[in-house]
PDB file of C-alpha atoms and ligand atoms in Angstrom:
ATOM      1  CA  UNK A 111     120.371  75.472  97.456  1.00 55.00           C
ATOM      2  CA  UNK A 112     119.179  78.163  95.940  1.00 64.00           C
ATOM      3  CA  UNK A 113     118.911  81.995  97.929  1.00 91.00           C
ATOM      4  CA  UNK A 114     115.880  82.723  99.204  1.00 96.00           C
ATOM      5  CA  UNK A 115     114.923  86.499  97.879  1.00 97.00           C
ATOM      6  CA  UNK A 116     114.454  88.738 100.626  1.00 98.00           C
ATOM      7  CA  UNK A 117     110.774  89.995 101.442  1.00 98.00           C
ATOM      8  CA  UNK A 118     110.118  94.093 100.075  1.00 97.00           C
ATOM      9  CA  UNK A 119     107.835  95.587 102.652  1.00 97.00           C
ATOM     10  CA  UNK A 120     108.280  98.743 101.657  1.00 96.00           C
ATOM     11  CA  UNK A 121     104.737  99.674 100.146  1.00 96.00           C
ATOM     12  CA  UNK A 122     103.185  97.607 103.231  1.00 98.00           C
ATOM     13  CA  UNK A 123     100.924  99.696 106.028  1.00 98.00           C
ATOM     14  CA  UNK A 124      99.327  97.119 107.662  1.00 98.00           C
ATOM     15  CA  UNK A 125      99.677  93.468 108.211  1.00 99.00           C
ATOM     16  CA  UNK A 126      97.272  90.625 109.544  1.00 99.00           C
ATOM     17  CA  UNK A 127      98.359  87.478 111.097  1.00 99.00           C
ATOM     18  CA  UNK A 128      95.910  85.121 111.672  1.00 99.00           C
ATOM     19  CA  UNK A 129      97.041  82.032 113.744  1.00 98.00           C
ATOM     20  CA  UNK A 130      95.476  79.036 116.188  1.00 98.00           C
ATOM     21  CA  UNK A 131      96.374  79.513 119.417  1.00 98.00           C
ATOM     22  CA  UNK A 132      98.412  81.825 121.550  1.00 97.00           C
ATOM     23  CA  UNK A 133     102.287  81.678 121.067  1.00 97.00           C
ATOM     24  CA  UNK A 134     101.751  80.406 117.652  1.00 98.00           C
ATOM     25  CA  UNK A 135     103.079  83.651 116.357  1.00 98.00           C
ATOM     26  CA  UNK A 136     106.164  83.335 119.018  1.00 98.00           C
ATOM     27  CA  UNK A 137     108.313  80.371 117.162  1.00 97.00           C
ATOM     28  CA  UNK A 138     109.743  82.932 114.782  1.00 97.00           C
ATOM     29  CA  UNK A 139     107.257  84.890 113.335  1.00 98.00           C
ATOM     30  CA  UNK A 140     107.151  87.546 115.668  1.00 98.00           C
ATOM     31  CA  UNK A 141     110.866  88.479 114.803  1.00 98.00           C
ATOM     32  CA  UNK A 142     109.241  89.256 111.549  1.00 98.00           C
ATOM     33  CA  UNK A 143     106.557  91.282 113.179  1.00 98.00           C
ATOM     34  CA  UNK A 144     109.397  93.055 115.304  1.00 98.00           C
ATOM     35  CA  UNK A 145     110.649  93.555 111.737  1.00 98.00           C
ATOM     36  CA  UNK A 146     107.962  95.430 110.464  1.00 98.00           C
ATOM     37  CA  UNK A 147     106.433  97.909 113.441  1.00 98.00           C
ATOM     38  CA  UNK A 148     109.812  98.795 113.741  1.00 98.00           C
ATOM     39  CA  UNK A 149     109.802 100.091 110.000  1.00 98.00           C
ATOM     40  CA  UNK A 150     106.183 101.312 111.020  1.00 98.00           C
ATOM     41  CA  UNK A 151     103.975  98.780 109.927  1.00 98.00           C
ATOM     42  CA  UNK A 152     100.636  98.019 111.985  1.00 98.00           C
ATOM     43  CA  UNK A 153     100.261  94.411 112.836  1.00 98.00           C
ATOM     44  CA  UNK A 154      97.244  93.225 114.138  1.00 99.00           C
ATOM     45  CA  UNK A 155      97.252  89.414 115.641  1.00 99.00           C
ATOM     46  CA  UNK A 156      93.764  87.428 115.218  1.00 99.00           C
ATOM     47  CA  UNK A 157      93.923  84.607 117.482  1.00 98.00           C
ATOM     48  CA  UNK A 158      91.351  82.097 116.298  1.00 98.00           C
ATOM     49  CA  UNK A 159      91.358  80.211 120.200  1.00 98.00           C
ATOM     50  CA  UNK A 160      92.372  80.939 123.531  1.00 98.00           C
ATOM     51  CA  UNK A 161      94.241  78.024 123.422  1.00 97.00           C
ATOM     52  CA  UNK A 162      92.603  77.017 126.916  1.00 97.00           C
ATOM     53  CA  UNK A 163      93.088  73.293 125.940  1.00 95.00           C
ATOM     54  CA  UNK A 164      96.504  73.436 125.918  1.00 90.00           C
ATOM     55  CA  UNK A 165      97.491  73.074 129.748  1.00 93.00           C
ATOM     56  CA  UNK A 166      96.385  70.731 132.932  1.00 92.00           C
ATOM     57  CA  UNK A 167      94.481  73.083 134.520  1.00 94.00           C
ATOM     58  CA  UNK A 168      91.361  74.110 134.030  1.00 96.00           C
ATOM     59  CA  UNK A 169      90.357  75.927 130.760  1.00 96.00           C
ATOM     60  CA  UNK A 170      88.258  78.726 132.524  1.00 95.00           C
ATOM     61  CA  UNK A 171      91.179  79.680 134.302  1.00 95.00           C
ATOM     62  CA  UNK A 172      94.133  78.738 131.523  1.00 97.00           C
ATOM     63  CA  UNK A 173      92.061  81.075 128.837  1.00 97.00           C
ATOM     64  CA  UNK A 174      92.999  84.618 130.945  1.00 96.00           C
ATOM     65  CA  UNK A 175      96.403  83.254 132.003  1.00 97.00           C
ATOM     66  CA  UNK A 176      96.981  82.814 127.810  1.00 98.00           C
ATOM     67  CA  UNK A 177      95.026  86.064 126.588  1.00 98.00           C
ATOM     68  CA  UNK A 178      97.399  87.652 129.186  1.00 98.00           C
ATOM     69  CA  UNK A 179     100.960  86.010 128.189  1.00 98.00           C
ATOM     70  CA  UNK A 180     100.349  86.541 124.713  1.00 98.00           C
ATOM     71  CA  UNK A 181      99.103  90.687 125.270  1.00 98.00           C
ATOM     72  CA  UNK A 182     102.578  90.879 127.149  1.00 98.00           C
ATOM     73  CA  UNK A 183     104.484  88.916 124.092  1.00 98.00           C
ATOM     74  CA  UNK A 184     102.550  91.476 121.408  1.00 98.00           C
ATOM     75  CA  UNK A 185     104.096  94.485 123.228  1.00 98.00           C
ATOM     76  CA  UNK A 186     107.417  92.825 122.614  1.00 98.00           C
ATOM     77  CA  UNK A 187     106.931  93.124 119.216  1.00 98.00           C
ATOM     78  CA  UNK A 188     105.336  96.578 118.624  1.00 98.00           C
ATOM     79  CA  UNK A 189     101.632  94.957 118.727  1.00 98.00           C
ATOM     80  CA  UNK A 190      98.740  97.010 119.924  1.00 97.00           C
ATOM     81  CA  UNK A 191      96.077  95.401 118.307  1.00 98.00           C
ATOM     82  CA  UNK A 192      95.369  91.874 119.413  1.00 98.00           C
ATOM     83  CA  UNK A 193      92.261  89.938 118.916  1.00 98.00           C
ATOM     84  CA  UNK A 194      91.092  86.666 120.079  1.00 98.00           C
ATOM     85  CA  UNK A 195      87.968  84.948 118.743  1.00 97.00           C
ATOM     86  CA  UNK A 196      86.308  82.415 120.992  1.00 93.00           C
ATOM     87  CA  UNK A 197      86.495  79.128 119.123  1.00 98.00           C
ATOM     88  CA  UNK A 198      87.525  76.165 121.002  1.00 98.00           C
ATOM     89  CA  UNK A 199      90.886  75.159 121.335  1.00 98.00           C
ATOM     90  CA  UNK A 200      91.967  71.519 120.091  1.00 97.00           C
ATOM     91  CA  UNK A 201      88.769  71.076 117.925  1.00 98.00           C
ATOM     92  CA  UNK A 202      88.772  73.975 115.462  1.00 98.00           C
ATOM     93  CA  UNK A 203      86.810  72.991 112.085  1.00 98.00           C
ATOM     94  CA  UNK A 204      86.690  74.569 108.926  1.00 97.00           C
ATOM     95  CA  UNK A 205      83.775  76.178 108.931  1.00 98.00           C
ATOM     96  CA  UNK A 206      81.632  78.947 106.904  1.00 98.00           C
ATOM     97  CA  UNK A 207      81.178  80.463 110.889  1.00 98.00           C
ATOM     98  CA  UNK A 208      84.902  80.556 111.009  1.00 98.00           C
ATOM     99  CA  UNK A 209      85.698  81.790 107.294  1.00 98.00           C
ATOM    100  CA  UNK A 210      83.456  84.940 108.091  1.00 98.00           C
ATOM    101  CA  UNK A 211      84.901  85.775 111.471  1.00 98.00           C
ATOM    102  CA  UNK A 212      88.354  86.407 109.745  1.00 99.00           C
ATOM    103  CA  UNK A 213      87.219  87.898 106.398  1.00 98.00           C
ATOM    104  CA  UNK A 214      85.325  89.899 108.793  1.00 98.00           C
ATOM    105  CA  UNK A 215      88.986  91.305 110.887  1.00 99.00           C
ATOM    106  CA  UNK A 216      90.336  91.200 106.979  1.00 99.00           C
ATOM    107  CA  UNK A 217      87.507  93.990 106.413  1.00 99.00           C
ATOM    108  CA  UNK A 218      88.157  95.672 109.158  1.00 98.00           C
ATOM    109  CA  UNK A 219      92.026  95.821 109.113  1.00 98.00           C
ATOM    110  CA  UNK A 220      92.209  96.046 105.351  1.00 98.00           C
ATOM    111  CA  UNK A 221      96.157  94.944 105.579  1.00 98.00           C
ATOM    112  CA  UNK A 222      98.221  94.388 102.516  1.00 98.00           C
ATOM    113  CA  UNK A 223      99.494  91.146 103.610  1.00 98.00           C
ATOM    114  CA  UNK A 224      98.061  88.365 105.584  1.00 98.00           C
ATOM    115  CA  UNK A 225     100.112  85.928 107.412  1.00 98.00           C
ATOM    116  CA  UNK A 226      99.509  82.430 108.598  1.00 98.00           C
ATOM    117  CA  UNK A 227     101.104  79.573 109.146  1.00 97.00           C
ATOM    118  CA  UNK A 228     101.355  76.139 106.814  1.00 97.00           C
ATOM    119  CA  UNK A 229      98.664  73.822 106.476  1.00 97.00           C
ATOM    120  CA  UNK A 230     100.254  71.217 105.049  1.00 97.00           C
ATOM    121  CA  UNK A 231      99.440  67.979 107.744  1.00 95.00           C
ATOM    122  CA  UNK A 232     103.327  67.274 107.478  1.00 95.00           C
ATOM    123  CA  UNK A 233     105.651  70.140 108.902  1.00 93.00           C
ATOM    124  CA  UNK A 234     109.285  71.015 108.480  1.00 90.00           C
ATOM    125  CA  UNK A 235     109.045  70.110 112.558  1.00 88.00           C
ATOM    126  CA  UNK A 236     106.764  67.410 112.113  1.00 93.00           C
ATOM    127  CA  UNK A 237     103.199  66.696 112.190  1.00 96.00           C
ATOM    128  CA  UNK A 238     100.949  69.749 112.101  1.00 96.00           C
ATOM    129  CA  UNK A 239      98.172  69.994 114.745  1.00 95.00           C
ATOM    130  CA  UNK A 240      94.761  70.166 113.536  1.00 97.00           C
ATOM    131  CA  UNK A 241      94.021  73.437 114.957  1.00 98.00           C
ATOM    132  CA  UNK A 242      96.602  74.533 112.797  1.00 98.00           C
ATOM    133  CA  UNK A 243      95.353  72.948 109.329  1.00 98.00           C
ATOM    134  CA  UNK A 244      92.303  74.417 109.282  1.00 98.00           C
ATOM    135  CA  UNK A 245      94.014  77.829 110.535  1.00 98.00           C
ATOM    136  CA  UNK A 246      95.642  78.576 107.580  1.00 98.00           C
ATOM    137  CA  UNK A 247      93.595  77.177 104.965  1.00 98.00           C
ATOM    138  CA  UNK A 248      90.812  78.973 106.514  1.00 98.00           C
ATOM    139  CA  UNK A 249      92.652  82.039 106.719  1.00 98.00           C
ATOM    140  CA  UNK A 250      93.418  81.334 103.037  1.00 98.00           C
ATOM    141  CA  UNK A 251      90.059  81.259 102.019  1.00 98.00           C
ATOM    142  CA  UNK A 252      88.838  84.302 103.901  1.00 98.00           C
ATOM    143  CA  UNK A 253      91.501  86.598 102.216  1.00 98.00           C
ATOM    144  CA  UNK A 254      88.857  85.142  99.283  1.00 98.00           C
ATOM    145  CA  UNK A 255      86.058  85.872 100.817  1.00 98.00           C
ATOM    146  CA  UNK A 256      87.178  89.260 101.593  1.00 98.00           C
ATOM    147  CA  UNK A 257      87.209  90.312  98.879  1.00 98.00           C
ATOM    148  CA  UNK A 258      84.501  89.376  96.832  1.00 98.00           C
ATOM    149  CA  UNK A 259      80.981  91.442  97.466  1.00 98.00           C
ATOM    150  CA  UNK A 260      78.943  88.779  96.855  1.00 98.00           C
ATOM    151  CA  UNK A 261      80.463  86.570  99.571  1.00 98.00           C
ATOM    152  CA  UNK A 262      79.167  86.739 102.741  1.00 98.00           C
ATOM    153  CA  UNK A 263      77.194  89.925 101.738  1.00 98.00           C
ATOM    154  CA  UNK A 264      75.654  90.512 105.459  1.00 98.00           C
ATOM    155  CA  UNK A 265      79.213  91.808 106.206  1.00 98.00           C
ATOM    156  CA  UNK A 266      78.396  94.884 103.938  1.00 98.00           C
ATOM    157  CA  UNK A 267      75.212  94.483 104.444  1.00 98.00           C
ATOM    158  CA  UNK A 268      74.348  94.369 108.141  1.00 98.00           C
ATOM    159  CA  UNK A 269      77.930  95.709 109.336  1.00 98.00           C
ATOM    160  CA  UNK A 270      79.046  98.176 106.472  1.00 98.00           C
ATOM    161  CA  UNK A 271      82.163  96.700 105.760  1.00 98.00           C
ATOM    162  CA  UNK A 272      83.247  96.860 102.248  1.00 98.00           C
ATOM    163  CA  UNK A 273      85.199  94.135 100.127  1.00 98.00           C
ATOM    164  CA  UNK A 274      89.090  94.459 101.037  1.00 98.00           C
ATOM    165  CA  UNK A 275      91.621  92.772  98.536  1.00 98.00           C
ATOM    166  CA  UNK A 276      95.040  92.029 100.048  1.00 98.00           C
ATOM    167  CA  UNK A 277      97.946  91.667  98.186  1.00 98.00           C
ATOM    168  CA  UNK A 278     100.224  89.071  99.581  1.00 98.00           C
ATOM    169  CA  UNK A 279      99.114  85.683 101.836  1.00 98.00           C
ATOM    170  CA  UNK A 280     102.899  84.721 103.283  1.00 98.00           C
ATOM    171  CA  UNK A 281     103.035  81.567 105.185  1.00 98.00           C
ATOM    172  CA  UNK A 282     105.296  80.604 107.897  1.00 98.00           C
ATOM    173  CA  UNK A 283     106.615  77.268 108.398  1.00 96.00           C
ATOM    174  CA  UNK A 284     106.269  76.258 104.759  1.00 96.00           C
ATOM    175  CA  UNK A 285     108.242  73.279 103.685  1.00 95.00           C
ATOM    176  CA  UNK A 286     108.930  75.670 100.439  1.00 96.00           C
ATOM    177  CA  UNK A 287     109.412  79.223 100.959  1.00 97.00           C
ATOM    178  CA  UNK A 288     110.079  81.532  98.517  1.00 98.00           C
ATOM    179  CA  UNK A 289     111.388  84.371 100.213  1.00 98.00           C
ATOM    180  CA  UNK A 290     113.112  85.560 103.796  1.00 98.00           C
ATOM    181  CA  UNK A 291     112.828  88.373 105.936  1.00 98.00           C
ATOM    182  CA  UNK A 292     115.439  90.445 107.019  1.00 98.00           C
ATOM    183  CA  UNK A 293     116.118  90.237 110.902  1.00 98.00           C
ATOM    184  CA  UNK A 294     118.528  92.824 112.725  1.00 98.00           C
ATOM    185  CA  UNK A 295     119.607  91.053 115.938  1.00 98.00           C
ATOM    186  CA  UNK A 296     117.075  93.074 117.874  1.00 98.00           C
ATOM    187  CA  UNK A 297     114.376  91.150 116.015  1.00 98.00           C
ATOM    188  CA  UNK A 298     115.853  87.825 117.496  1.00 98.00           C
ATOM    189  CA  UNK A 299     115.995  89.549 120.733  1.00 98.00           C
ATOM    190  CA  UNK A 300     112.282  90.533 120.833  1.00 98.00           C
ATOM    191  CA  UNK A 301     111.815  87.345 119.078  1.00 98.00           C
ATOM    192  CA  UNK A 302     113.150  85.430 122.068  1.00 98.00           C
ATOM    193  CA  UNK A 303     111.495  87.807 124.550  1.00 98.00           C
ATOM    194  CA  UNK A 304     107.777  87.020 123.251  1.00 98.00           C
ATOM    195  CA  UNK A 305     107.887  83.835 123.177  1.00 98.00           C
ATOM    196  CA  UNK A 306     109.676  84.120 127.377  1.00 98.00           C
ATOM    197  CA  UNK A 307     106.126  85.857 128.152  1.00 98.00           C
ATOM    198  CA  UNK A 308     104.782  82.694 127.587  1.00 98.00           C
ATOM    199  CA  UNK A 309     105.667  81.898 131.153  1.00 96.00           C
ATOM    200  CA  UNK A 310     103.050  80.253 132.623  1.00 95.00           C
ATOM    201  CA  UNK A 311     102.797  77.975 129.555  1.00 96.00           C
ATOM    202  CA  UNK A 312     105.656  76.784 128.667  1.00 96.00           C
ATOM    203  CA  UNK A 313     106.512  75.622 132.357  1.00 94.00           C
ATOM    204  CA  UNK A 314     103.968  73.909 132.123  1.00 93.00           C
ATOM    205  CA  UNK A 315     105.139  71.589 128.759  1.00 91.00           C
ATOM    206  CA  UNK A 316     107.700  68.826 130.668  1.00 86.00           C
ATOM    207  CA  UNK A 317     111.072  69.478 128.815  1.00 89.00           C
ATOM    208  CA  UNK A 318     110.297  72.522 126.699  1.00 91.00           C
ATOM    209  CA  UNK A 319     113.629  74.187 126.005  1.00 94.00           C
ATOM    210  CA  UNK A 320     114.462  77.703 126.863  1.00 95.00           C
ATOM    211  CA  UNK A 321     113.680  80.472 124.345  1.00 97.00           C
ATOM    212  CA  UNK A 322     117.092  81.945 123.730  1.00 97.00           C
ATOM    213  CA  UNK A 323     118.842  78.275 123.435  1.00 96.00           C
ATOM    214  CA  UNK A 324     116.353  77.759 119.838  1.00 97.00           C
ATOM    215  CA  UNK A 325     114.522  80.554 118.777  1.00 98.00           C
ATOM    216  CA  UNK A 326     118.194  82.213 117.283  1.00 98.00           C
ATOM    217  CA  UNK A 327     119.433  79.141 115.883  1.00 98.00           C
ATOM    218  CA  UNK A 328     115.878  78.633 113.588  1.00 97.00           C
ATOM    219  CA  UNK A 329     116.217  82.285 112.472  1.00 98.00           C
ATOM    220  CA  UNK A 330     120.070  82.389 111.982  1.00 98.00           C
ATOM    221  CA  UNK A 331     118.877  78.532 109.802  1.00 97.00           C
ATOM    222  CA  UNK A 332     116.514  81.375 107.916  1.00 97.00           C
ATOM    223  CA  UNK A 333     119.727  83.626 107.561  1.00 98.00           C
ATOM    224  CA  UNK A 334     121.743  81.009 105.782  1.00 97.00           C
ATOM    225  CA  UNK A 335     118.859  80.142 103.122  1.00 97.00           C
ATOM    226  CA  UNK A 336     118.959  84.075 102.556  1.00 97.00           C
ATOM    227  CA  UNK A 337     122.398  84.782 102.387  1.00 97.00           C
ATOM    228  CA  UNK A 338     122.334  87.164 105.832  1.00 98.00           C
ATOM    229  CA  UNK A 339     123.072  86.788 109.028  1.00 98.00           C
ATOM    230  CA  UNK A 340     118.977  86.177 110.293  1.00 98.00           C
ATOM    231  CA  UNK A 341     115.856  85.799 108.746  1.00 98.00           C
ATOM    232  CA  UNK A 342     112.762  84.485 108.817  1.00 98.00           C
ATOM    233  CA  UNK A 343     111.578  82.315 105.536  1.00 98.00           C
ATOM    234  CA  UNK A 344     108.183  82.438 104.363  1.00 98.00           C
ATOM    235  CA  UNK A 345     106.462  81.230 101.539  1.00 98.00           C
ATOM    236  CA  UNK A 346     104.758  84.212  99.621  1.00 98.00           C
ATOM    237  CA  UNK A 347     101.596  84.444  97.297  1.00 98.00           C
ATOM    238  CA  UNK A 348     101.439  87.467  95.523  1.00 98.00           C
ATOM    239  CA  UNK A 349      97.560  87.995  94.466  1.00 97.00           C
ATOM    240  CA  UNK A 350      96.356  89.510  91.725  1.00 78.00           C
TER     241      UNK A 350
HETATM  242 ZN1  LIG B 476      99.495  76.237 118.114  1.00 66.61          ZN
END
């Protein structure tokens, strides 16, 4: 197997991920995102649901409990800036709507990188929820959008913002990564600790297991296909 090359963040500022559903970002990625605010990057999170589907009771009430575990697992990580758009949780479609609303945060943000996760219907887990799919292809095609002026030309229009070009799109949980990042073992730690304030949650998936008995082993996995002792592998698009 060949070594993954290890991710150079060194000319990043600021980083958007842009994910489905609250503790998307907590199954390894935010080790990453521990990572980088500690080396002083901004992150900013864009939630594109509450994830208010995902539990028995009722979404009204499930949709603060959610917005609330994942602000608590952002401060874990060094994450001021979170932002959850409304769209509904378990039937998110690619949409123009939707492809605007991010290249939108893209324009605001103006990050370097954007992060989401695979869309590929077939994950190195398993199958990949819908919400999910049209996550990170849409996220995909808003980095587009974001930076072309004659897309969506109300946002410069009617809002001001100007065209943004990022440089990287890196994608978590790619069957095919190209590169890693380097984890210290306080990124596992924080790692582990964001996806804990997931409390309410994850006690309520039957037979979930507990953060610190998994989250280490994926990321030390990472480590091996890096040649260090923990990292987290993501497949990188360098854009032109
Ligand atoms: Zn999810």
């Amino acid at each position: 197997m060949s070594t993954l090359k290890l991710f150079d963040s060194s000319a990043l500022e600021r980083i958007l991920c842009v994910v489905a559903h609250p503790d998307d970002m907590e199954y390894g990625a935010s080790a990453a995102v521990s990572r980088w605010t500690q080396d002083g990057i901004e992150v900013t999170y864009l939630l594109l649901t509450h994830g208010e589907a995902g539990m028995p009771q009722h979404p009204d009430e499930v949709r603060e409990v959610r917005r609330a575990e994942q602000g608590a697992a952002c401060q874990q990580v060094g994450v001021t800036d979170l932002r959850i758009l409304d769209y509904p949780d378990g039937v998110l479609e690619m949409s123009l709507d939707l492809r605007r609303d991010i290249a939108r945060v893209i324009r605001e943000v103006r990050p370097q990188a954007v992060l989401s996760t695979t869309w590929e219907a077939v994950a190195p887990w398993g199958l990949n929820q819908a919400d999910h799919r049209v996550a990170g292809l849409s996220a995909v095609d808003a980095v587009a959008a974001a930076g072309n002026r004659w897309i969506f030309p109300e946002l410069v229009d009617d809002e001001g913002l100007e065209p943004w070009s990022t440089s990287w799109v890196l994608v978590s949980g790619d069957a095919s990564p190209t590169h890693a990042v380097h984890l210290r073992q306080t990124d596992v730690d924080s790692a582990v600790a964001s996806l804990e304030e997931h409390e309410t949650y994850l006690a309520a998936l039957s037979g979930h297991p507990v953060p610190a008995d998994f989250i280490p082993e994926i990321l030390r996995g990472g480590g091996e296909a890096a040649g260090v002792e923990f990292a987290l592998p993501l497949r990188a698009f360098p854009l032109g």
